Short mmCIF file of C-alpha atoms in Angstrom, two decimals:
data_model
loop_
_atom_site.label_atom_id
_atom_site.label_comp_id
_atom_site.label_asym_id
_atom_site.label_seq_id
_atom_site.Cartn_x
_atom_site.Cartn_y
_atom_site.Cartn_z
CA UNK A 1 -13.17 -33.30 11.25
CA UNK A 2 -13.84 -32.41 15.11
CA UNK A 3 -17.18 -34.27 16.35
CA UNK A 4 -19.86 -32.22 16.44
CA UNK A 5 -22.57 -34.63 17.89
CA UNK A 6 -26.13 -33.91 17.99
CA UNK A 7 -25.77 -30.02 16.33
CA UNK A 8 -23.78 -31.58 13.33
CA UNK A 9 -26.48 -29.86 10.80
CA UNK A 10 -26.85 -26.53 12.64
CA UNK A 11 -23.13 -26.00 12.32
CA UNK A 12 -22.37 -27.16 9.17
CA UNK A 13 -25.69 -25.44 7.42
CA UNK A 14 -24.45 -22.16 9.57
CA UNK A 15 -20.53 -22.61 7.78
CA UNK A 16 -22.00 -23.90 4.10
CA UNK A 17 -24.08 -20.93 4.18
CA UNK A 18 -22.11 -18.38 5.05
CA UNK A 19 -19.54 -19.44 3.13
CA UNK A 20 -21.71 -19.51 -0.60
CA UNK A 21 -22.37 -15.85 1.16
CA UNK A 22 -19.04 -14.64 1.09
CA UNK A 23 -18.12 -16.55 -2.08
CA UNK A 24 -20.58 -14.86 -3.79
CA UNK A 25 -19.95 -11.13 -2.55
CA UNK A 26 -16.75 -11.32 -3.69
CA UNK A 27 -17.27 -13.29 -6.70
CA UNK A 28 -19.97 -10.44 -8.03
CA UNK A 29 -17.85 -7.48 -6.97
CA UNK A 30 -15.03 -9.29 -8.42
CA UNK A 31 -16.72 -9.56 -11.90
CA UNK A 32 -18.87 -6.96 -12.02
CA UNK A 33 -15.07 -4.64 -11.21
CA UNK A 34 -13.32 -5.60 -13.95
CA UNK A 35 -16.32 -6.06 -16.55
CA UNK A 36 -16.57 -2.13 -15.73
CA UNK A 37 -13.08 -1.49 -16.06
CA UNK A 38 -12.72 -3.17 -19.28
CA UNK A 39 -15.68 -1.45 -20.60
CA UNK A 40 -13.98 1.81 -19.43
CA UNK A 41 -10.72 0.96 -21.26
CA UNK A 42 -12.92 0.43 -24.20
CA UNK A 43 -14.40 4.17 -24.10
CA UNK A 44 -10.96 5.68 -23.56
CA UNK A 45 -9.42 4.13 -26.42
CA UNK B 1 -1.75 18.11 2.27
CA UNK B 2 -5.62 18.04 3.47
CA UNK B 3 -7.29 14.53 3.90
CA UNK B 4 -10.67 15.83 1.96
CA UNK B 5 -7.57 15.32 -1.22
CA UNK B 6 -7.87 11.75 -0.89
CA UNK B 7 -11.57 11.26 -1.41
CA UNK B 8 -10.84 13.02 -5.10
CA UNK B 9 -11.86 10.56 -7.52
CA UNK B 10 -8.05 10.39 -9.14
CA UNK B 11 -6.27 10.27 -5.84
CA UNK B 12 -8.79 7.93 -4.90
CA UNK B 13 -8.03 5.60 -7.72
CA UNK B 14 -4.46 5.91 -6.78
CA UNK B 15 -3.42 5.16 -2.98
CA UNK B 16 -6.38 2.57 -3.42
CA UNK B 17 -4.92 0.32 -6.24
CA UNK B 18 -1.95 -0.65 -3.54
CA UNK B 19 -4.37 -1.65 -0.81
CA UNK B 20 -6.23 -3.75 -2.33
CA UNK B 21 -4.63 -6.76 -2.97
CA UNK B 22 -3.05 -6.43 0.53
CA UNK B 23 -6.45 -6.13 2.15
CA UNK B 24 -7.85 -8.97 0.59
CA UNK B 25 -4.82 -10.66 0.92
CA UNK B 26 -5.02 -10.06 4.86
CA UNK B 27 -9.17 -11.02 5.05
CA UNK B 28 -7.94 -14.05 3.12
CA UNK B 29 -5.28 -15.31 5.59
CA UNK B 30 -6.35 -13.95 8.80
CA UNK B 31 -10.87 -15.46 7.83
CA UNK B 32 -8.43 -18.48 6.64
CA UNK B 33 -6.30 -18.70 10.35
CA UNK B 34 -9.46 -17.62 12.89
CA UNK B 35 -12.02 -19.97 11.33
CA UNK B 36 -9.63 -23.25 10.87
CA UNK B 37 -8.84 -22.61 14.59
CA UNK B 38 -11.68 -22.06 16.05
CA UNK B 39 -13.44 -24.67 14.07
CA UNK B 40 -10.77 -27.52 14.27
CA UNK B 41 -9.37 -26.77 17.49
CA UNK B 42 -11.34 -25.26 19.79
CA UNK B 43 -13.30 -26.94 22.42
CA UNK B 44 -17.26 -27.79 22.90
CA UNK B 45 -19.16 -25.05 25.39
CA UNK B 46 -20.03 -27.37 28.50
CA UNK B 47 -23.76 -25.89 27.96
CA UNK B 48 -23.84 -25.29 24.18
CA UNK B 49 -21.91 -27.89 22.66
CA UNK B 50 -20.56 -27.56 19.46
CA UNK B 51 -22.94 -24.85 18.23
CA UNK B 52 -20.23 -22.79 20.11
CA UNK B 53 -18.36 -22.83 17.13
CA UNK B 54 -21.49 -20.81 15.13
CA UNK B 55 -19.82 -18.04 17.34
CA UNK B 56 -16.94 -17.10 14.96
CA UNK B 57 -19.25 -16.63 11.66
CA UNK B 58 -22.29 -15.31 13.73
CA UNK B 59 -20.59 -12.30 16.03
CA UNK B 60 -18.19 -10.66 13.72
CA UNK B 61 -20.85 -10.90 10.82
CA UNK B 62 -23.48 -9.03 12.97
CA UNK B 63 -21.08 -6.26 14.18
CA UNK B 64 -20.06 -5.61 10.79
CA UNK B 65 -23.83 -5.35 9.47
CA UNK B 66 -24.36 -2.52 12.37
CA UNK B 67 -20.45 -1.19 11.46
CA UNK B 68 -21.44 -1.17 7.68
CA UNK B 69 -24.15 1.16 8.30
CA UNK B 70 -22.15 3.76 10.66
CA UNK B 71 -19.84 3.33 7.86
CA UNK B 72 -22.47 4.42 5.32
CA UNK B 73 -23.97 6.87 7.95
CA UNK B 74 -20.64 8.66 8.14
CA UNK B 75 -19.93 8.89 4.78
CA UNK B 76 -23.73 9.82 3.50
CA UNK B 77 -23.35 12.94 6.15
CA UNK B 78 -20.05 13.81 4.62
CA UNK B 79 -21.83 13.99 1.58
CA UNK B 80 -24.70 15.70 2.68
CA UNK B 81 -21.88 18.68 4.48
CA UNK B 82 -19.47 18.78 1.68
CA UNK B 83 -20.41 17.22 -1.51
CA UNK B 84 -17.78 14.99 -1.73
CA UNK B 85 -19.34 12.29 -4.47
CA UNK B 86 -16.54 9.73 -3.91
CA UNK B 87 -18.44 9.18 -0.50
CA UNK B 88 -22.05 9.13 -1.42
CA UNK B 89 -20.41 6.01 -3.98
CA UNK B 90 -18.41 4.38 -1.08
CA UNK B 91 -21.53 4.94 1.03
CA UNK B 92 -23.70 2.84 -1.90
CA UNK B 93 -20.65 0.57 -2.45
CA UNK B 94 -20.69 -1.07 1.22
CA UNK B 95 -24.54 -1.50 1.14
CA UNK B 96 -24.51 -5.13 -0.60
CA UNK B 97 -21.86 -6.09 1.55
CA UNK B 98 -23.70 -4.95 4.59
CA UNK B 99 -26.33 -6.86 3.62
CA UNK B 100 -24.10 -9.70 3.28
CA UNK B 101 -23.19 -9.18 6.56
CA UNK B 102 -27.06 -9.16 8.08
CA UNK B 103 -28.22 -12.17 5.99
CA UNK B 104 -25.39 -14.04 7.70
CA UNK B 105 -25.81 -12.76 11.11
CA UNK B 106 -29.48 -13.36 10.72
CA UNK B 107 -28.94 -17.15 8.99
CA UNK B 108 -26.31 -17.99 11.56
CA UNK B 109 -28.74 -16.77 14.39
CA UNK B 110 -31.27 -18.64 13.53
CA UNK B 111 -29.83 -21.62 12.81
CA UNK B 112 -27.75 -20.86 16.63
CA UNK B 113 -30.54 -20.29 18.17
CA UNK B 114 -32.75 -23.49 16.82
CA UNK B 115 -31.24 -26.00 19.65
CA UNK B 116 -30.05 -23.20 22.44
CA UNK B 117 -33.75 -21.56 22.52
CA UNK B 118 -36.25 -24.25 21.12
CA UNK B 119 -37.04 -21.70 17.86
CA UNK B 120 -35.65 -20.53 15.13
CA UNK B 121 -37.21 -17.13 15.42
CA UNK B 122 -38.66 -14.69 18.31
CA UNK B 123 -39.68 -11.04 18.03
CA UNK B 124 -37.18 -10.33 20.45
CA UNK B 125 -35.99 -6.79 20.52
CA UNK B 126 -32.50 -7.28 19.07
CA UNK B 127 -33.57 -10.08 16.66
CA UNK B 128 -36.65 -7.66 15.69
CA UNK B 129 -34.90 -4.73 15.15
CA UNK B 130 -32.02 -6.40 13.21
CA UNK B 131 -34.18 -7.29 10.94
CA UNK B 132 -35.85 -4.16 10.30
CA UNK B 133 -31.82 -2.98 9.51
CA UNK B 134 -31.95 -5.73 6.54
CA UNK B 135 -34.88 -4.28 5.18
CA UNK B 136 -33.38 -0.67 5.93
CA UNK B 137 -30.35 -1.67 3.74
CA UNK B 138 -32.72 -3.53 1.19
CA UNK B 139 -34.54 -0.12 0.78
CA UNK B 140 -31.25 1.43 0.54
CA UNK B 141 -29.68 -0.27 -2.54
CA UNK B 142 -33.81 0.42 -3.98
CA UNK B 143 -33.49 3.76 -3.86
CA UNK B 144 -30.11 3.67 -5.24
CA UNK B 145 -31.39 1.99 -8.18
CA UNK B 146 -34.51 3.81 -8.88
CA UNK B 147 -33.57 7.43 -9.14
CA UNK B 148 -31.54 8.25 -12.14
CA UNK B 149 -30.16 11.26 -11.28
CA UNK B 150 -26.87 10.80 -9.11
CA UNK B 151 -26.92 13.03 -6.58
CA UNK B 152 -30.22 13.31 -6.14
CA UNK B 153 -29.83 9.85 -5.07
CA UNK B 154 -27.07 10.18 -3.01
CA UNK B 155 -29.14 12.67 -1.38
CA UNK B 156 -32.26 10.41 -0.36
CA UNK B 157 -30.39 7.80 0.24
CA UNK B 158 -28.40 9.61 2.77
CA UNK B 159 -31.60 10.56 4.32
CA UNK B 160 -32.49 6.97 4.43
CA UNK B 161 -29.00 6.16 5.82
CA UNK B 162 -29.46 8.61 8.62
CA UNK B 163 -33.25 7.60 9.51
CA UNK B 164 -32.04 3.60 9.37
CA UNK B 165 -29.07 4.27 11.55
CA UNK B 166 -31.59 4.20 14.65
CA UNK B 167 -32.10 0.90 14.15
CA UNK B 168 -28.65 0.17 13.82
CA UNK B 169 -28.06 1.71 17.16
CA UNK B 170 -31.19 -0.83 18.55
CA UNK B 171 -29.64 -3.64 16.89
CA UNK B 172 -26.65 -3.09 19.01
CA UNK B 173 -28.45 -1.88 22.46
CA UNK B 174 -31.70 -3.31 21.99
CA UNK B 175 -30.38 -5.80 24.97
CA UNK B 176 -29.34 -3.23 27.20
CA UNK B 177 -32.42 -0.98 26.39
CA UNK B 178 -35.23 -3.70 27.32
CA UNK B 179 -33.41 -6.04 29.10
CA UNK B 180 -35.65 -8.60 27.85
CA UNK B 181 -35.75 -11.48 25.05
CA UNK B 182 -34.14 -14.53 24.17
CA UNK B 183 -30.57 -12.60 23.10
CA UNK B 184 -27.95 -12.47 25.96
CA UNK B 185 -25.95 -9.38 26.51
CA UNK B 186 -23.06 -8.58 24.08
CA UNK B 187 -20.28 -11.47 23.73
CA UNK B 188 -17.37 -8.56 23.84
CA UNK B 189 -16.84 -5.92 25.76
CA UNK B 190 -14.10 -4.05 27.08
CA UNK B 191 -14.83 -5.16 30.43
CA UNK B 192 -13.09 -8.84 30.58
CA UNK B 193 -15.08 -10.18 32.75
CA UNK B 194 -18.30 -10.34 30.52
CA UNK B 195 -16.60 -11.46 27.61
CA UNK B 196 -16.42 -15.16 26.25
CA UNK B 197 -13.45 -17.68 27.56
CA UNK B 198 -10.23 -16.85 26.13
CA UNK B 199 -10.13 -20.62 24.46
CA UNK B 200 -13.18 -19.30 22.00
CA UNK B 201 -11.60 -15.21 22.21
CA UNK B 202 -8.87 -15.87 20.71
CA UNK B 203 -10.20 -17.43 17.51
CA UNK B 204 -13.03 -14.98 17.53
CA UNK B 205 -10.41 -12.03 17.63
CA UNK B 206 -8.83 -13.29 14.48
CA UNK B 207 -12.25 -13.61 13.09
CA UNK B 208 -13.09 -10.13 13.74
CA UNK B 209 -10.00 -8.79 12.23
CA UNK B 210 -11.05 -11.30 8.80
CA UNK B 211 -14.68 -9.80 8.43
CA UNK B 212 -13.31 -5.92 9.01
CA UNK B 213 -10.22 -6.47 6.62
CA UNK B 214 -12.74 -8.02 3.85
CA UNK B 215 -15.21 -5.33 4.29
CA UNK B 216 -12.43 -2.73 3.88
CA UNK B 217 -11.19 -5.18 0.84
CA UNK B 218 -15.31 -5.04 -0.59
CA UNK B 219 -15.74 -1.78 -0.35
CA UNK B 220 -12.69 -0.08 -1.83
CA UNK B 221 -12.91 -2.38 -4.66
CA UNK B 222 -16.66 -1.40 -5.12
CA UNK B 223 -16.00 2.24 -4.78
CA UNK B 224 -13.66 1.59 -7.33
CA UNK B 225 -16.31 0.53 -9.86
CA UNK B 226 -18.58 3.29 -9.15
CA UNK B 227 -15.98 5.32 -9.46
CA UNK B 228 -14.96 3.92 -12.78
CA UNK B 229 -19.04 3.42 -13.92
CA UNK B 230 -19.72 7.23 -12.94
CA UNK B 231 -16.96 8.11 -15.56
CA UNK B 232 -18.62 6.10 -18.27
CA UNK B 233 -21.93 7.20 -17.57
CA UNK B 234 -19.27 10.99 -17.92
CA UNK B 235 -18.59 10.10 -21.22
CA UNK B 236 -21.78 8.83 -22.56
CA UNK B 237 -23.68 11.80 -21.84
CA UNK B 238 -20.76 13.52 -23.51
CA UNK B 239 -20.65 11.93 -26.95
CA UNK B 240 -24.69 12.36 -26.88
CA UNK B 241 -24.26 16.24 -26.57
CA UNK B 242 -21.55 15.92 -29.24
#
């Protein structure tokens, strides 16, 4: 873990956020994508 | 064959289900590469300190909020020309993920900004009309969601897109337009003499190519589902006539 001295919070709130942001853009598109493509497998038969 | 053949739905579904996994694959190593270097081994700013390293979530989230929208703005006036409904959806596909993008660029700005200016917040033109682009996209995904009939949703909201992309345009040149506010100039360029020192560049490069690789990855795999929801939504309406 590099020092990051007196801005310790700044960057690590600025990484922990963005990070739960990307986690969950993926995670949602990731889920929602294959609940609708299972649902569409359903309808086809 | 023309190119207008690949934005049919089928075709679609077909030269996309190869790229995918390779484009997130590539977001996933190259996000995984630029922000383990830049955050583990590159140096402190002499005048910034470590909230340097802010740089490689903060710039290439902001340029692709703005490139999100010129995404959308493209494909909403393809719409609007030639009907093409596989870009109205990849238009309303990459608006979540643009507003990822802003939220981050906004956070990460703030958050930046806190120690370097003394406030978390000014109505500084950039700043100001970034965040009139979030609520742009935030209307966007509204609209989307209130009008039931498809196209004539793709429709306003391609009117929307088109109106909004002014302040996507500010959000990039509001600097160079007022030359005023907290927000320095732009931290690339193609002129290498304005841009940051190779030590952070480098990092920030891989970065870059991370955050446009995972939109690509987000938004094909969206389109996907709209693709796939417009279809059931197809069907539905044709059992209920049956």
């Amino acid at each position: 873990m590099p020092d990051l001295g007196t801005y310790a919070t700044e960057v690590l709130s600025a990484y922990a956020v963005s990070f739960v942001l990307l986690v969950a853009i993926v995670g949602l598109s990731w889920r929602r994508a294959r609940r609708v493509k299972r649902e569409l497998e359903q309808r086809d038969g | 064959m023309s190119l207008w053949e690949y934005a049919n739905p089928r075709k679609f579904m077909a030269w996309t289900a190869p790229v995918l996994p390779w484009a997130f694959g590539l977001a996933a190593v190259s996000l995984t590469v630029g922000l383990v270097w830049g955050f583990f081994f590159t140096p402190d700013d002499f005048r910034q300190g470590s909230t340097v390293k802010i740089i490689y979530l903060h710039v290439p989230a902001a340029l692709m909020a703005i490139n999100a929208w010129f995404m959308m703005l493209v494909a909403s006036v393809i719409w609007l020309v030639r009907r093409h409904h596989v870009s109205a959806l990849a238009a309303r596909a990459a608006a979540p993920v643009g507003i990822t993008m802003t939220l981050m660029a906004l956070f990460t700005g703030a958050v930046w900004g806190s120690p370097m200016w003394g406030t978390w917040w000014a109505w500084d033109p950039r700043l100001t009309s970034f965040l009139i682009l979030f609520l742009f996209y935030l209307g966007y995904v509204a609209l989307w969601e209130a009008i039931e009939d498809p196209d004539t949703a793709a429709d306003l909201t391609s009117v929307l897109c088109i109106v909004g992309s002014i302040f996507a345009v500010l959000s990039r040149y509001a600097v160079n337009f007022w030359n005023q506010g907290l927000h320095q100039g732009a931290s690339l360029s193609l002129d290498a003499e304005e841009n940051v020192a190779d030590v952070f560049w480098f990092p920030l490069l891989v970065c870059i190519a991370g955050f446009v690789a995972l939109f690509v990855a987000l938004v094909l795999l969206r389109t996907r589902t709209e693709i796939r929801l417009r279809r059931i939504r197809a069907l539905d309406a044709r059992s209920a006539r049956a």
